[in-house]
Structure formats: structure tokens, C-alpha cells
Amino acid sequence: MPLNRRHLLVLGGAAVVAAGAAALLAGPDEAPPRAEAPLAFPALPGRLAAAQRIEVRQGPQSLIVQRGGGEVWTLPQKAAYPARADRVRSLLVALTELRLAEPRTADPEALARLGLDEPGPNTAALLLRVLDGTGAPLAELVVGRRRMRTIGGPEGPGGETAYVRRPGENQSWLAEGRLPVDADPNLWIEREIANIPEERIRRVSGTRDGKMVELERDEGPDGRLRLTAPANAPAADEVSLDEVGRALEGLTLIDVRPEAEAPGDVAGEGRFTLTDNLAVTARLRQENGNVWLLLSATGDDEAARLNARWRGWAYQVGAWKLPAFAPSLDTLKKREG
């Protein structure tokens, strides 16, 4: 029987009700299911073991992360200092999961509006390349504007999106997925130098301007460092003593250089005697207010592990760390008021 206008209105109303019911069942933070977008690099998961080099270029900055032995990645620009393994892993995994959700403009004149103009010193576009040992690309991408997507927004469920295109192509895409990539080498280096709890420090000898002070921890569970030499020393400031005790706890770097390139003049030295037969010596240099730290350890297996990490490197640390590693009577004296 032919459908009249009344039948069509009834069917249309039923469809609206069904769609509304589906939306209610999906919940307030969920979108109705949709077809999954294709992967940007479908063959990459099976080829990641061959990845040997990551190249990033954005504006005037460039970055190279090179695979060393095993799973160790290093930064040639930082004299092969270790890269953050978590950051390398996150980027490579993100590339295997990146999906091309929607085609966007293929007009070369319009690409700049998406941040996808030709990468160069005067553009914001980012060029990312993952290469194998022969220099052949495993993944290449020009990355433009990135943003967080609101839950239930017009482009689907929440997450991160980016405008991307393949090098040499004008076709752009709205891609779904994180792209944790940046061209600043300092964001890729492993920043932790040491993390030795303050309660392990038993004694400290500090030298500044040829003068020495000595600190020793009191016995007992609440024992604190106290100034023991010179004998006629004035009362010490407890906050300053605590900073010496925490010198090796949560220690992170600002920058790193080969030890032979450590800048500045000698600024002091500290020797930390710890539990478990461990001793750490800190030598400090200073230039234009910047403090550089050179560390070495003596003792058993723990010292060997620390030296394997520290040997050959000079670390720039916060200037406030100088009195913590090389205390003096002046930096320890109790403040008036």
C-alpha cells in the first residue's frame, strides 16, 4: 500500500524516538558508535623494532634522537646524553595509534591556516620523521595545529586531534590521537640526576673559598644534621641545614654538557657520607650565576651504578643548590629576625 503523508510523519517520529533512546542509553559522556577511522601508519607496529632515528624540525629548532644499544636512545646534540625513554616510547606508540578521521583541505594556499605550510625557519609547521638504520622512513608527517577535543563535541568523543599531512602531499587530514612531539632537545633529556633520601646522609664536609665546615646527623629516628666544625661556629639555621640534607633528593638538571666542557670557575666542593658504605663527592663551578655540578661516588655496587650514570657529565642545576652542595658558615648561619 502506498505511503501517504501521515504514514511518513509517523515513521519519521519513530526514528527520532529511537535515536533519542540510543543517545540516552549511551550516557551523557558517550557518543553513539561510529565507523573507526583508518590508521595513519598501519604497517608501523610490525616495523618499530627497526626504528633507529627520530628527526623533528619546527621553525628554527631541530632535534635528533638516535637509538644506541638495545632500548637506549640518546641525543647527539647533547653529546649522546640519554633521552627520556618514556617520551620516545609514547611518541612511537602514538604514531601506531594515530587515525586519519576526516580529509580536510587540499588547497596549498589554505594549508597555512591549519599550521601545515612547508616546514621551515619561519613557519610553525612541525616535520616528524622516524627512520630505520638505512635512513629509510618508517613514518613521516607534517603536524599542524593540535588541540584537545571536548567530550561530545561536533567532531566526536573527547581526546586529542591534530591537523596533519604527508610530506610532499597537499591533502590534509584531521587526525585523532596524541602526538607528544616537540623540537626542543631539553624536553627530551632524562632530567633526574639522583634521588637519595635525606635520612641516608650521615655526615657532610663542605668547602668554600678554602674554608671547611662539617655537619653530622644526630642519632635517633628524628636526628637532624647539625654543624660540628669549626668548633666556634655560631648557631646554624635549621632550614639551611635541611637543604644540605636534601641536596641529593629529587635532584634534577636544567642542562647537561660533557665534563670537559663544564664552564665557569671552581665554586666549592661537598663530600656526603651516607649509609650502606656510599660516599658522594660534588664539585661545583659557577659562571654568570649558573651553577654546574660534577658528581662521583665511592663504595660498593651502588657507587658503580651511580658512576655509570654520572661519569663524564657536568649538570647545570638551580643556583640555590650551591649552598646545599658546598655549605659555608655564611650560608648556614641563623638569619636574624
PDB file of C-alpha atoms in Angstrom, residues 15-33:
ATOM      1  CA  ALA A  15      13.019   7.262  14.057  1.00  0.00           C
ATOM      2  CA  VAL A  16      13.534  10.366  16.190  1.00  0.00           C
ATOM      3  CA  VAL A  17      12.346   8.475  19.291  1.00  0.00           C
ATOM      4  CA  ALA A  18      14.686   5.575  18.513  1.00  0.00           C
ATOM      5  CA  ALA A  19      17.640   7.914  18.047  1.00  0.00           C
ATOM      6  CA  GLY A  20      16.824   9.658  21.324  1.00  0.00           C
ATOM      7  CA  ALA A  21      16.656   6.343  23.152  1.00  0.00           C
ATOM      8  CA  ALA A  22      20.031   5.317  21.762  1.00  0.00           C
ATOM      9  CA  ALA A  23      21.534   8.596  22.920  1.00  0.00           C
ATOM     10  CA  LEU A  24      20.099   8.077  26.423  1.00  0.00           C
ATOM     11  CA  LEU A  25      21.497   4.550  26.604  1.00  0.00           C
ATOM     12  CA  ALA A  26      24.915   5.806  25.505  1.00  0.00           C
ATOM     13  CA  GLY A  27      25.133   8.045  28.560  1.00  0.00           C
ATOM     14  CA  PRO A  28      25.946  11.766  28.866  1.00  0.00           C
ATOM     15  CA  ASP A  29      29.688  11.417  28.128  1.00  0.00           C
ATOM     16  CA  GLU A  30      29.469   8.879  25.331  1.00  0.00           C
ATOM     17  CA  ALA A  31      28.775   9.358  21.660  1.00  0.00           C
ATOM     18  CA  PRO A  32      26.886   6.861  19.503  1.00  0.00           C
ATOM     19  CA  PRO A  33      29.272   4.382  17.895  1.00  0.00           C
TER      20      PRO A  33
END
